[in-house]
C-alpha positions as CSV (number, residue, x, y, z in Angstrom):
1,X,-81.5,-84.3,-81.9
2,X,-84.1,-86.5,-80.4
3,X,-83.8,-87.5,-76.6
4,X,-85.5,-90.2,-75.1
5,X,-87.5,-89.6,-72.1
6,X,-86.2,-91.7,-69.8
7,X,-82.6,-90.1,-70.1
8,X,-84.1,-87.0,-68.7
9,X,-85.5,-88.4,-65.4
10,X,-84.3,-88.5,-62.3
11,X,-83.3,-91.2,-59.9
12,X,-85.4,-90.3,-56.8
13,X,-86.2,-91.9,-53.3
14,X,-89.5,-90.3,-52.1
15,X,-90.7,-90.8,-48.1
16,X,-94.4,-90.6,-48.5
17,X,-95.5,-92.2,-45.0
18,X,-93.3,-92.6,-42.1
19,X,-92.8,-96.6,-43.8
20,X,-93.4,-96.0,-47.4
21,X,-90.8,-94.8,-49.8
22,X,-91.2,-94.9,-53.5
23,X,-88.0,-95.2,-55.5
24,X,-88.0,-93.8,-58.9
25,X,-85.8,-96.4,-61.8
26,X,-86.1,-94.5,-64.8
27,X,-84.1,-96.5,-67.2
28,X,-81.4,-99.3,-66.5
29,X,-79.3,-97.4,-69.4
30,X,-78.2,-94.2,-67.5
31,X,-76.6,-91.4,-69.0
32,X,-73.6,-90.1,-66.8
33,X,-76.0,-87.8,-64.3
34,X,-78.2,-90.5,-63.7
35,X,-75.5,-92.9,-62.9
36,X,-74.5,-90.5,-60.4
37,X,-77.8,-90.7,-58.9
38,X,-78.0,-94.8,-59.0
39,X,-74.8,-94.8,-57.5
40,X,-76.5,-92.7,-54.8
41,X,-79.2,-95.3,-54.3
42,X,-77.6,-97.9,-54.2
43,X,-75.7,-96.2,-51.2
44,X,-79.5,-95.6,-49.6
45,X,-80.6,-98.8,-50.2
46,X,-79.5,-100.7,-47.4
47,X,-80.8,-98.2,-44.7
48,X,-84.4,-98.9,-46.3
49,X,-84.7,-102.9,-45.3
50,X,-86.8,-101.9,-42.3
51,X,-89.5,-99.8,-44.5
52,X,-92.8,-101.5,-44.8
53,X,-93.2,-100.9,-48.1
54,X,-90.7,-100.2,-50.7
55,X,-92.3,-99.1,-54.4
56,X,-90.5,-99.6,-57.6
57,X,-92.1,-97.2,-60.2
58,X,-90.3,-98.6,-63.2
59,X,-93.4,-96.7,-65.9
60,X,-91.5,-95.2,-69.0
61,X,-88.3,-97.6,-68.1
62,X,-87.7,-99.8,-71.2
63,X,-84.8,-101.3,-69.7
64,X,-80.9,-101.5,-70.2
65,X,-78.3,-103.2,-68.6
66,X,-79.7,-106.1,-66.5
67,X,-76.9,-105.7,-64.0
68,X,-78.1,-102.6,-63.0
69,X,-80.9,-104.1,-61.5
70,X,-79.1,-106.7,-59.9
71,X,-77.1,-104.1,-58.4
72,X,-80.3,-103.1,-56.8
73,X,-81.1,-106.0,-55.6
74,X,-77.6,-106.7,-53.9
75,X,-77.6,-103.4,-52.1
76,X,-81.1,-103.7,-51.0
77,X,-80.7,-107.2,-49.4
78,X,-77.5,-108.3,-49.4
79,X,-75.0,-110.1,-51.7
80,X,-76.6,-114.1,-50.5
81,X,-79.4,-112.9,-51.0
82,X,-79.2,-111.9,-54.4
83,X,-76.8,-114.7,-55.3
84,X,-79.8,-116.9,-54.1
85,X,-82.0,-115.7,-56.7
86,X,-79.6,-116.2,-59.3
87,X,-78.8,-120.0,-58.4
């Protein structure tokens, strides 16, 4: 049985200054753990606005389900804001 990598990484939010986190998006097709975790992060996201920097370290995700993403997106700034993008 072959696995594929990204199934076996983790969601992760990382403080590595006092204003720089770096958020770890493995794959946009999570098995059931993982979607544990994004649901997790999408609960964190909103408490991040203020950060100076946010990094998305997407290496080794070969995507998924677009809405995912979007979810991301929403949480992180806000539902007009993301509808804004889409329009």
């Amino acid at each position: 049985l072959q696995t594929n990598a990204h199934h076996t990484k983790k969601f992760l939010i990382n403080r590595l200054d006092k204003d720089l986190i770096w958020i770890t998006l493995p794959t946009f097709e999570p098995n059931n753990e993982q979607l544990k975790e994004l649901q997790k992060l999408y609960q964190e996201l909103p408490l991040l606005r203020a950060q100076r920097a946010l990094v998305f370290d997407i290496r080794g995700n070969d995507g998924g389900n677009s809405e995912f993403a979007q979810k991301i997106v929403t949480s992180l700034f806000g539902a007009d804001y993301a509808c804004s993008l889409i329009n």
